[in-house]
Amino acid sequence: MSANLLAVFYLISGVLFILALRGLSSPETSRQGNFFGIIGMAIAIGVTIISIGNFSTGFIFLLFFLIIGGSIGAFIAFKIPMTAMPELVAGFHSLVGLAAVFVAISAFLNPEVFNLGVPGNIKISSLIEMSLGAAIGAITFTGSIIAFLKLRGLMSGSPITFTGQHFLNLALGIIIVGLIIYLCSIQHEYLFWSLIALSLLVGVLLIIPIGGADMPVVISMLNSYSGWAAAGIGFTLENSALIITGALVGSSGAILSYIMCKGMNRSFFNVILGGWGATDEGSKTSSKEQKPVKNGNADDAAFLMKNASSVIIVPGYGMAVAQAQHALREMVDSLKKNGVKVSYAIHPVAGRMPGHMNVLLAEANVPYDEVFELEDINNDFANCDVAYVIGANDVTNPVAKTDPQSPIYGMPILDVEKSKSVLFVKRSLSPGYAGIDNDLFYRENTLMLFADAKKMTEDITKSL
Amino acid sequence: MEIDPFIFRLSIFILAIFVGYYVVWSVTPSLHTPLMSVTNAISSVIIVGAIVAALAGDNSKIFDTANIFGFLAIILAAVNIFGGFLVTHRMLAMYKKKRKDK
């Protein structure tokens, strides 16, 4: 196959990948989009194998490894529970990062294959591209592993900070750039290995200071990095499918990071430099006195909701932890039988990754046209009888609108307090991730339901 | 005066960033999780580099260090491709509209 024809096929794959993302603009077209993505991938792999034309031992090995990897992937994809989606995505990011590092190593050791020159005398531009690809890939790899461990609960979700942390990261960053420049003048192998080793270290250091609830930003950011790493390798290999995909994925992750930061009213650097709650001592200790709280049980909640004409459900990470999505849908079904109008309100940063709550509700067979984003539903709270807050906290805290001293001041919140009454399912009065008290707990129209989210929801269903 | 092919690739790259920017903004927020898993799957197109690296040279060379790294990358990328597309498919199959049962 001629190089030109090959390039045309790679371009077609690139276009199909664009269509795959385009399909996600609505749930109806999304399945078709995913199918386009699969075809694009099949074309890219197929033409690459044909262009090499090695159908002997190497090809058998290739098939063998494809099948091994594919079976592992398929097995994971079918077995994984939907609540574990954030750590799955983090884990997958780490694989893309490591694959980028391996391809870069391979290109460095055997540059003739990719027409990049000979070992020890690789084209400078290719050398820079592969170094960048390897460095970003390595950061993505270890960073995603840390994110995975935190999300999986194998490592504490609280920020790990130490003095001089940012200075150390900065210094390492400068050393990496220096190494790349040095590598261009003397192409020693050990420089390339040190570059990768240092980048691996940076990946760890970048993610450890970031706390659990900031994970939506971290996952999106690592998503973006994996794209840039792929693009770097794409430049090295002069492959347009890789360059297009890298650019798509890179900008996709960047946009998601931006949306997540905006959902918390924080700058990207504020999140990345880590440790929310760890730095805000003042507001945490200010109000420790006991305030009266109205405490209710499942029967009270059932009574309130049965007699309501409209109910808005506000799910949060706590719903995912308690796996309460199915119980919740059963409760909503009984409410609907009683003629209650029910909708769901999703805050952009609810859960541990973008769209986390939507997937869980979809899993529980909640129709997606009953689920609304913050800006579409926020005005409806004023006309709603009951807001049922399940596993959410900071995203409903009215202090974000009233107290400029609060660390979450300015964060867009769901106007839960405007509804006639608020039911708050929570295990205790403990503050949320931001470490601040939620004023809503002590309001006249709030009824606290102290229990596990799943258990309470099931009990309410029984009383209905 | 001839234009360096690098400039062409750079043009593709920059334009693709813009395409990505507009396409991703049009993705509905409720599908942001499938967006992440599908971008994850397509970025594994890096497998084409891995295949070239792994099959480089004749058959006597497939156990060279460079080739072995290629094969390792193939496994990793294959996990991602199959896992990414299938899990996306599984998620998207769950998004349903309201049943009209009145």
PDB file of N, CA, C and O in Angstrom, chain A residues 320-386:
ATOM      1  N   ALA A 320     -23.885   7.325  45.328  1.00  0.00           N
ATOM      2  CA  ALA A 320     -23.016   6.342  44.668  1.00  0.00           C
ATOM      3  C   ALA A 320     -22.399   5.407  45.702  1.00  0.00           C
ATOM      4  O   ALA A 320     -22.356   4.187  45.517  1.00  0.00           O
ATOM      5  N   VAL A 321     -21.943   5.973  46.821  1.00  0.00           N
ATOM      6  CA  VAL A 321     -21.304   5.167  47.855  1.00  0.00           C
ATOM      7  C   VAL A 321     -22.280   4.140  48.418  1.00  0.00           C
ATOM      8  O   VAL A 321     -21.958   2.975  48.604  1.00  0.00           O
ATOM      9  N   ALA A 322     -23.523   4.604  48.661  1.00  0.00           N
ATOM     10  CA  ALA A 322     -24.518   3.707  49.252  1.00  0.00           C
ATOM     11  C   ALA A 322     -25.176   2.823  48.196  1.00  0.00           C
ATOM     12  O   ALA A 322     -25.994   1.974  48.526  1.00  0.00           O
ATOM     13  N   GLN A 323     -24.846   3.007  46.915  1.00  0.00           N
ATOM     14  CA  GLN A 323     -25.466   2.261  45.811  1.00  0.00           C
ATOM     15  C   GLN A 323     -26.984   2.389  45.876  1.00  0.00           C
ATOM     16  O   GLN A 323     -27.705   1.405  45.712  1.00  0.00           O
ATOM     17  N   ALA A 324     -27.458   3.603  46.120  1.00  0.00           N
ATOM     18  CA  ALA A 324     -28.881   3.786  46.402  1.00  0.00           C
ATOM     19  C   ALA A 324     -29.699   4.100  45.160  1.00  0.00           C
ATOM     20  O   ALA A 324     -30.894   4.359  45.266  1.00  0.00           O
ATOM     21  N   GLN A 325     -29.069   4.067  43.964  1.00  0.00           N
ATOM     22  CA  GLN A 325     -29.801   4.544  42.777  1.00  0.00           C
ATOM     23  C   GLN A 325     -31.032   3.710  42.441  1.00  0.00           C
ATOM     24  O   GLN A 325     -32.063   4.249  42.031  1.00  0.00           O
ATOM     25  N   HIS A 326     -30.942   2.369  42.656  1.00  0.00           N
ATOM     26  CA  HIS A 326     -32.098   1.524  42.327  1.00  0.00           C
ATOM     27  C   HIS A 326     -33.226   1.735  43.334  1.00  0.00           C
ATOM     28  O   HIS A 326     -34.391   1.855  42.957  1.00  0.00           O
ATOM     29  N   ALA A 327     -32.841   1.801  44.615  1.00  0.00           N
ATOM     30  CA  ALA A 327     -33.825   2.062  45.663  1.00  0.00           C
ATOM     31  C   ALA A 327     -34.510   3.397  45.409  1.00  0.00           C
ATOM     32  O   ALA A 327     -35.736   3.531  45.576  1.00  0.00           O
ATOM     33  N   LEU A 328     -33.740   4.359  44.958  1.00  0.00           N
ATOM     34  CA  LEU A 328     -34.263   5.695  44.692  1.00  0.00           C
ATOM     35  C   LEU A 328     -35.317   5.649  43.593  1.00  0.00           C
ATOM     36  O   LEU A 328     -36.387   6.244  43.699  1.00  0.00           O
ATOM     37  N   ARG A 329     -35.009   4.898  42.531  1.00  0.00           N
ATOM     38  CA  ARG A 329     -35.952   4.838  41.422  1.00  0.00           C
ATOM     39  C   ARG A 329     -37.249   4.156  41.852  1.00  0.00           C
ATOM     40  O   ARG A 329     -38.344   4.546  41.434  1.00  0.00           O
ATOM     41  N   GLU A 330     -37.136   3.135  42.723  1.00  0.00           N
ATOM     42  CA  GLU A 330     -38.353   2.482  43.217  1.00  0.00           C
ATOM     43  C   GLU A 330     -39.210   3.458  44.020  1.00  0.00           C
ATOM     44  O   GLU A 330     -40.433   3.485  43.896  1.00  0.00           O
ATOM     45  N   MET A 331     -38.525   4.282  44.835  1.00  0.00           N
ATOM     46  CA  MET A 331     -39.253   5.281  45.610  1.00  0.00           C
ATOM     47  C   MET A 331     -39.979   6.236  44.671  1.00  0.00           C
ATOM     48  O   MET A 331     -41.156   6.561  44.871  1.00  0.00           O
ATOM     49  N   VAL A 332     -39.262   6.671  43.620  1.00  0.00           N
ATOM     50  CA  VAL A 332     -39.858   7.608  42.671  1.00  0.00           C
ATOM     51  C   VAL A 332     -41.045   6.966  41.957  1.00  0.00           C
ATOM     52  O   VAL A 332     -42.077   7.614  41.739  1.00  0.00           O
ATOM     53  N   ASP A 333     -40.942   5.675  41.640  1.00  0.00           N
ATOM     54  CA  ASP A 333     -42.056   4.981  40.992  1.00  0.00           C
ATOM     55  C   ASP A 333     -43.299   5.029  41.868  1.00  0.00           C
ATOM     56  O   ASP A 333     -44.402   5.309  41.385  1.00  0.00           O
ATOM     57  N   SER A 334     -43.121   4.772  43.189  1.00  0.00           N
ATOM     58  CA  SER A 334     -44.288   4.814  44.076  1.00  0.00           C
ATOM     59  C   SER A 334     -44.843   6.222  44.162  1.00  0.00           C
ATOM     60  O   SER A 334     -46.060   6.417  44.209  1.00  0.00           O
ATOM     61  N   LEU A 335     -43.944   7.202  44.167  1.00  0.00           N
ATOM     62  CA  LEU A 335     -44.415   8.590  44.224  1.00  0.00           C
ATOM     63  C   LEU A 335     -45.241   8.921  42.996  1.00  0.00           C
ATOM     64  O   LEU A 335     -46.289   9.561  43.082  1.00  0.00           O
ATOM     65  N   LYS A 336     -44.753   8.462  41.848  1.00  0.00           N
ATOM     66  CA  LYS A 336     -45.473   8.770  40.610  1.00  0.00           C
ATOM     67  C   LYS A 336     -46.861   8.141  40.624  1.00  0.00           C
ATOM     68  O   LYS A 336     -47.817   8.716  40.103  1.00  0.00           O
ATOM     69  N   LYS A 337     -46.949   6.950  41.226  1.00  0.00           N
ATOM     70  CA  LYS A 337     -48.268   6.308  41.321  1.00  0.00           C
ATOM     71  C   LYS A 337     -49.216   7.163  42.134  1.00  0.00           C
ATOM     72  O   LYS A 337     -50.423   7.143  41.923  1.00  0.00           O
ATOM     73  N   ASN A 338     -48.662   7.916  43.086  1.00  0.00           N
ATOM     74  CA  ASN A 338     -49.476   8.814  43.890  1.00  0.00           C
ATOM     75  C   ASN A 338     -49.701  10.153  43.192  1.00  0.00           C
ATOM     76  O   ASN A 338     -50.169  11.104  43.811  1.00  0.00           O
ATOM     77  N   GLY A 339     -49.303  10.255  41.945  1.00  0.00           N
ATOM     78  CA  GLY A 339     -49.546  11.475  41.188  1.00  0.00           C
ATOM     79  C   GLY A 339     -48.576  12.607  41.463  1.00  0.00           C
ATOM     80  O   GLY A 339     -48.877  13.762  41.189  1.00  0.00           O
ATOM     81  N   VAL A 340     -47.416  12.280  42.026  1.00  0.00           N
ATOM     82  CA  VAL A 340     -46.432  13.326  42.313  1.00  0.00           C
ATOM     83  C   VAL A 340     -45.525  13.501  41.091  1.00  0.00           C
ATOM     84  O   VAL A 340     -45.097  12.528  40.480  1.00  0.00           O
ATOM     85  N   LYS A 341     -45.253  14.746  40.755  1.00  0.00           N
ATOM     86  CA  LYS A 341     -44.337  15.018  39.641  1.00  0.00           C
ATOM     87  C   LYS A 341     -42.903  15.018  40.190  1.00  0.00           C
ATOM     88  O   LYS A 341     -42.598  15.730  41.142  1.00  0.00           O
ATOM     89  N   VAL A 342     -42.050  14.176  39.606  1.00  0.00           N
ATOM     90  CA  VAL A 342     -40.690  14.046  40.140  1.00  0.00           C
ATOM     91  C   VAL A 342     -39.666  14.387  39.057  1.00  0.00           C
ATOM     92  O   VAL A 342     -39.784  13.966  37.914  1.00  0.00           O
ATOM     93  N   SER A 343     -38.655  15.187  39.417  1.00  0.00           N
ATOM     94  CA  SER A 343     -37.533  15.376  38.503  1.00  0.00           C
ATOM     95  C   SER A 343     -36.233  15.314  39.305  1.00  0.00           C
ATOM     96  O   SER A 343     -36.249  15.322  40.541  1.00  0.00           O
ATOM     97  N   TYR A 344     -35.135  15.217  38.595  1.00  0.00           N
ATOM     98  CA  TYR A 344     -33.820  15.083  39.237  1.00  0.00           C
ATOM     99  C   TYR A 344     -32.979  16.301  38.892  1.00  0.00           C
ATOM    100  O   TYR A 344     -32.994  16.770  37.749  1.00  0.00           O
ATOM    101  N   ALA A 345     -32.216  16.806  39.863  1.00  0.00           N
ATOM    102  CA  ALA A 345     -31.345  17.959  39.617  1.00  0.00           C
ATOM    103  C   ALA A 345     -29.896  17.531  39.828  1.00  0.00           C
ATOM    104  O   ALA A 345     -29.550  17.021  40.889  1.00  0.00           O
ATOM    105  N   ILE A 346     -29.061  17.725  38.824  1.00  0.00           N
ATOM    106  CA  ILE A 346     -27.666  17.288  38.901  1.00  0.00           C
ATOM    107  C   ILE A 346     -26.736  18.487  38.894  1.00  0.00           C
ATOM    108  O   ILE A 346     -26.757  19.291  37.957  1.00  0.00           O
ATOM    109  N   HIS A 347     -25.924  18.589  39.918  1.00  0.00           N
ATOM    110  CA  HIS A 347     -24.898  19.639  39.952  1.00  0.00           C
ATOM    111  C   HIS A 347     -23.711  19.173  39.101  1.00  0.00           C
ATOM    112  O   HIS A 347     -23.397  17.985  39.080  1.00  0.00           O
ATOM    113  N   PRO A 348     -23.046  20.121  38.402  1.00  0.00           N
ATOM    114  CA  PRO A 348     -21.933  19.712  37.527  1.00  0.00           C
ATOM    115  C   PRO A 348     -20.848  18.881  38.226  1.00  0.00           C
ATOM    116  O   PRO A 348     -20.252  18.002  37.603  1.00  0.00           O
ATOM    117  N   VAL A 349     -20.578  19.162  39.508  1.00  0.00           N
ATOM    118  CA  VAL A 349     -19.501  18.415  40.157  1.00  0.00           C
ATOM    119  C   VAL A 349     -20.013  17.356  41.130  1.00  0.00           C
ATOM    120  O   VAL A 349     -19.262  16.865  41.965  1.00  0.00           O
ATOM    121  N   ALA A 350     -21.285  16.990  41.009  1.00  0.00           N
ATOM    122  CA  ALA A 350     -21.789  15.903  41.857  1.00  0.00           C
ATOM    123  C   ALA A 350     -21.070  14.615  41.479  1.00  0.00           C
ATOM    124  O   ALA A 350     -20.896  14.321  40.306  1.00  0.00           O
ATOM    125  N   GLY A 351     -20.647  13.853  42.483  1.00  0.00           N
ATOM    126  CA  GLY A 351     -19.961  12.596  42.191  1.00  0.00           C
ATOM    127  C   GLY A 351     -18.468  12.793  42.008  1.00  0.00           C
ATOM    128  O   GLY A 351     -17.912  13.813  42.383  1.00  0.00           O
ATOM    129  N   ARG A 352     -17.830  11.772  41.444  1.00  0.00           N
ATOM    130  CA  ARG A 352     -16.380  11.784  41.347  1.00  0.00           C
ATOM    131  C   ARG A 352     -15.862  11.957  39.930  1.00  0.00           C
ATOM    132  O   ARG A 352     -14.671  11.904  39.683  1.00  0.00           O
ATOM    133  N   MET A 353     -16.747  12.083  38.966  1.00  0.00           N
ATOM    134  CA  MET A 353     -16.297  12.374  37.611  1.00  0.00           C
ATOM    135  C   MET A 353     -17.419  13.053  36.856  1.00  0.00           C
ATOM    136  O   MET A 353     -18.578  12.975  37.272  1.00  0.00           O
ATOM    137  N   PRO A 354     -17.105  13.758  35.768  1.00  0.00           N
ATOM    138  CA  PRO A 354     -18.165  14.422  35.015  1.00  0.00           C
ATOM    139  C   PRO A 354     -19.240  13.429  34.568  1.00  0.00           C
ATOM    140  O   PRO A 354     -18.923  12.367  34.036  1.00  0.00           O
ATOM    141  N   GLY A 355     -20.494  13.748  34.831  1.00  0.00           N
ATOM    142  CA  GLY A 355     -21.591  12.892  34.378  1.00  0.00           C
ATOM    143  C   GLY A 355     -21.817  11.636  35.206  1.00  0.00           C
ATOM    144  O   GLY A 355     -22.613  10.783  34.848  1.00  0.00           O
ATOM    145  N   HIS A 356     -21.132  11.533  36.343  1.00  0.00           N
ATOM    146  CA  HIS A 356     -21.193  10.342  37.197  1.00  0.00           C
ATOM    147  C   HIS A 356     -22.633  10.012  37.616  1.00  0.00           C
ATOM    148  O   HIS A 356     -23.098   8.876  37.489  1.00  0.00           O
ATOM    149  N   MET A 357     -23.365  11.037  38.097  1.00  0.00           N
ATOM    150  CA  MET A 357     -24.727  10.818  38.577  1.00  0.00           C
ATOM    151  C   MET A 357     -25.646  10.380  37.441  1.00  0.00           C
ATOM    152  O   MET A 357     -26.512   9.528  37.616  1.00  0.00           O
ATOM    153  N   ASN A 358     -25.455  10.984  36.263  1.00  0.00           N
ATOM    154  CA  ASN A 358     -26.322  10.654  35.127  1.00  0.00           C
ATOM    155  C   ASN A 358     -26.213   9.186  34.765  1.00  0.00           C
ATOM    156  O   ASN A 358     -27.203   8.535  34.450  1.00  0.00           O
ATOM    157  N   VAL A 359     -24.979   8.652  34.795  1.00  0.00           N
ATOM    158  CA  VAL A 359     -24.791   7.251  34.441  1.00  0.00           C
ATOM    159  C   VAL A 359     -25.485   6.357  35.464  1.00  0.00           C
ATOM    160  O   VAL A 359     -26.155   5.387  35.110  1.00  0.00           O
ATOM    161  N   LEU A 360     -25.347   6.697  36.754  1.00  0.00           N
ATOM    162  CA  LEU A 360     -25.961   5.862  37.785  1.00  0.00           C
ATOM    163  C   LEU A 360     -27.477   5.879  37.666  1.00  0.00           C
ATOM    164  O   LEU A 360     -28.137   4.849  37.799  1.00  0.00           O
ATOM    165  N   LEU A 361     -28.049   7.058  37.407  1.00  0.00           N
ATOM    166  CA  LEU A 361     -29.504   7.135  37.260  1.00  0.00           C
ATOM    167  C   LEU A 361     -29.953   6.367  36.018  1.00  0.00           C
ATOM    168  O   LEU A 361     -30.976   5.682  36.039  1.00  0.00           O
ATOM    169  N   ALA A 362     -29.157   6.479  34.951  1.00  0.00           N
ATOM    170  CA  ALA A 362     -29.500   5.735  33.735  1.00  0.00           C
ATOM    171  C   ALA A 362     -29.467   4.237  34.017  1.00  0.00           C
ATOM    172  O   ALA A 362     -30.308   3.482  33.535  1.00  0.00           O
ATOM    173  N   GLU A 363     -28.500   3.824  34.825  1.00  0.00           N
ATOM    174  CA  GLU A 363     -28.402   2.404  35.159  1.00  0.00           C
ATOM    175  C   GLU A 363     -29.657   1.943  35.884  1.00  0.00           C
ATOM    176  O   GLU A 363     -30.132   0.827  35.696  1.00  0.00           O
ATOM    177  N   ALA A 364     -30.203   2.813  36.728  1.00  0.00           N
ATOM    178  CA  ALA A 364     -31.408   2.462  37.479  1.00  0.00           C
ATOM    179  C   ALA A 364     -32.669   2.690  36.656  1.00  0.00           C
ATOM    180  O   ALA A 364     -33.771   2.761  37.207  1.00  0.00           O
ATOM    181  N   ASN A 365     -32.518   2.833  35.329  1.00  0.00           N
ATOM    182  CA  ASN A 365     -33.651   3.005  34.422  1.00  0.00           C
ATOM    183  C   ASN A 365     -34.415   4.304  34.615  1.00  0.00           C
ATOM    184  O   ASN A 365     -35.599   4.366  34.318  1.00  0.00           O
ATOM    185  N   VAL A 366     -33.746   5.332  35.113  1.00  0.00           N
ATOM    186  CA  VAL A 366     -34.400   6.631  35.174  1.00  0.00           C
ATOM    187  C   VAL A 366     -34.323   7.230  33.774  1.00  0.00           C
ATOM    188  O   VAL A 366     -33.243   7.315  33.207  1.00  0.00           O
ATOM    189  N   PRO A 367     -35.470   7.607  33.177  1.00  0.00           N
ATOM    190  CA  PRO A 367     -35.423   8.180  31.824  1.00  0.00           C
ATOM    191  C   PRO A 367     -34.606   9.471  31.821  1.00  0.00           C
ATOM    192  O   PRO A 367     -34.746  10.281  32.748  1.00  0.00           O
ATOM    193  N   TYR A 368     -33.768   9.671  30.791  1.00  0.00           N
ATOM    194  CA  TYR A 368     -32.871  10.827  30.846  1.00  0.00           C
ATOM    195  C   TYR A 368     -33.613  12.149  30.691  1.00  0.00           C
ATOM    196  O   TYR A 368     -33.070  13.192  31.000  1.00  0.00           O
ATOM    197  N   ASP A 369     -34.878  12.116  30.209  1.00  0.00           N
ATOM    198  CA  ASP A 369     -35.579  13.402  30.104  1.00  0.00           C
ATOM    199  C   ASP A 369     -36.233  13.831  31.418  1.00  0.00           C
ATOM    200  O   ASP A 369     -36.911  14.846  31.468  1.00  0.00           O
ATOM    201  N   GLU A 370     -36.005  13.069  32.494  1.00  0.00           N
ATOM    202  CA  GLU A 370     -36.435  13.543  33.820  1.00  0.00           C
ATOM    203  C   GLU A 370     -35.253  14.115  34.600  1.00  0.00           C
ATOM    204  O   GLU A 370     -35.401  14.589  35.708  1.00  0.00           O
ATOM    205  N   VAL A 371     -34.061  14.024  34.012  1.00  0.00           N
ATOM    206  CA  VAL A 371     -32.843  14.449  34.708  1.00  0.00           C
ATOM    207  C   VAL A 371     -32.381  15.783  34.137  1.00  0.00           C
ATOM    208  O   VAL A 371     -32.228  15.918  32.925  1.00  0.00           O
ATOM    209  N   PHE A 372     -32.187  16.773  35.007  1.00  0.00           N
ATOM    210  CA  PHE A 372     -31.865  18.116  34.532  1.00  0.00           C
ATOM    211  C   PHE A 372     -30.553  18.630  35.103  1.00  0.00           C
ATOM    212  O   PHE A 372     -30.175  18.287  36.224  1.00  0.00           O
ATOM    213  N   GLU A 373     -29.887  19.478  34.309  1.00  0.00           N
ATOM    214  CA  GLU A 373     -28.666  20.128  34.775  1.00  0.00           C
ATOM    215  C   GLU A 373     -29.035  21.337  35.615  1.00  0.00           C
ATOM    216  O   GLU A 373     -30.150  21.855  35.528  1.00  0.00           O
ATOM    217  N   LEU A 374     -28.053  21.796  36.381  1.00  0.00           N
ATOM    218  CA  LEU A 374     -28.275  22.905  37.309  1.00  0.00           C
ATOM    219  C   LEU A 374     -28.994  24.097  36.691  1.00  0.00           C
ATOM    220  O   LEU A 374     -30.025  24.541  37.199  1.00  0.00           O
ATOM    221  N   GLU A 375     -28.504  24.604  35.567  1.00  0.00           N
ATOM    222  CA  GLU A 375     -29.093  25.840  35.045  1.00  0.00           C
ATOM    223  C   GLU A 375     -30.509  25.640  34.516  1.00  0.00           C
ATOM    224  O   GLU A 375     -31.289  26.576  34.442  1.00  0.00           O
ATOM    225  N   ASP A 376     -30.854  24.381  34.169  1.00  0.00           N
ATOM    226  CA  ASP A 376     -32.182  24.144  33.619  1.00  0.00           C
ATOM    227  C   ASP A 376     -33.237  23.972  34.701  1.00  0.00           C
ATOM    228  O   ASP A 376     -34.424  24.135  34.441  1.00  0.00           O
ATOM    229  N   ILE A 377     -32.822  23.615  35.902  1.00  0.00           N
ATOM    230  CA  ILE A 377     -33.823  23.276  36.912  1.00  0.00           C
ATOM    231  C   ILE A 377     -33.811  24.225  38.102  1.00  0.00           C
ATOM    232  O   ILE A 377     -34.755  24.266  38.883  1.00  0.00           O
ATOM    233  N   ASN A 378     -32.775  25.051  38.219  1.00  0.00           N
ATOM    234  CA  ASN A 378     -32.611  25.809  39.453  1.00  0.00           C
ATOM    235  C   ASN A 378     -33.801  26.702  39.785  1.00  0.00           C
ATOM    236  O   ASN A 378     -34.138  26.889  40.945  1.00  0.00           O
ATOM    237  N   ASN A 379     -34.488  27.232  38.767  1.00  0.00           N
ATOM    238  CA  ASN A 379     -35.634  28.101  39.039  1.00  0.00           C
ATOM    239  C   ASN A 379     -36.841  27.319  39.541  1.00  0.00           C
ATOM    240  O   ASN A 379     -37.739  27.884  40.132  1.00  0.00           O
ATOM    241  N   ASP A 380     -36.851  26.019  39.284  1.00  0.00           N
ATOM    242  CA  ASP A 380     -38.019  25.217  39.670  1.00  0.00           C
ATOM    243  C   ASP A 380     -38.089  24.942  41.166  1.00  0.00           C
ATOM    244  O   ASP A 380     -39.148  24.582  41.677  1.00  0.00           O
ATOM    245  N   PHE A 381     -36.977  25.107  41.878  1.00  0.00           N
ATOM    246  CA  PHE A 381     -37.005  24.821  43.317  1.00  0.00           C
ATOM    247  C   PHE A 381     -38.021  25.717  44.034  1.00  0.00           C
ATOM    248  O   PHE A 381     -38.663  25.295  44.977  1.00  0.00           O
ATOM    249  N   ALA A 382     -38.179  26.956  43.552  1.00  0.00           N
ATOM    250  CA  ALA A 382     -39.101  27.891  44.195  1.00  0.00           C
ATOM    251  C   ALA A 382     -40.541  27.388  44.138  1.00  0.00           C
ATOM    252  O   ALA A 382     -41.338  27.690  45.015  1.00  0.00           O
ATOM    253  N   ASN A 383     -40.856  26.601  43.098  1.00  0.00           N
ATOM    254  CA  ASN A 383     -42.231  26.106  42.958  1.00  0.00           C
ATOM    255  C   ASN A 383     -42.377  24.661  43.395  1.00  0.00           C
ATOM    256  O   ASN A 383     -43.393  24.037  43.128  1.00  0.00           O
ATOM    257  N   CYS A 384     -41.350  24.114  44.028  1.00  0.00           N
ATOM    258  CA  CYS A 384     -41.458  22.697  44.320  1.00  0.00           C
ATOM    259  C   CYS A 384     -41.759  22.488  45.797  1.00  0.00           C
ATOM    260  O   CYS A 384     -41.408  23.306  46.645  1.00  0.00           O
ATOM    261  N   ASP A 385     -42.468  21.422  46.112  1.00  0.00           N
ATOM    262  CA  ASP A 385     -42.910  21.200  47.491  1.00  0.00           C
ATOM    263  C   ASP A 385     -41.819  20.563  48.334  1.00  0.00           C
ATOM    264  O   ASP A 385     -41.589  20.961  49.462  1.00  0.00           O
ATOM    265  N   VAL A 386     -41.159  19.548  47.771  1.00  0.00           N
ATOM    266  CA  VAL A 386     -40.148  18.848  48.553  1.00  0.00           C
ATOM    267  C   VAL A 386     -38.879  18.683  47.717  1.00  0.00           C
ATOM    268  O   VAL A 386     -38.942  18.290  46.555  1.00  0.00           O
TER     269      VAL A 386
END
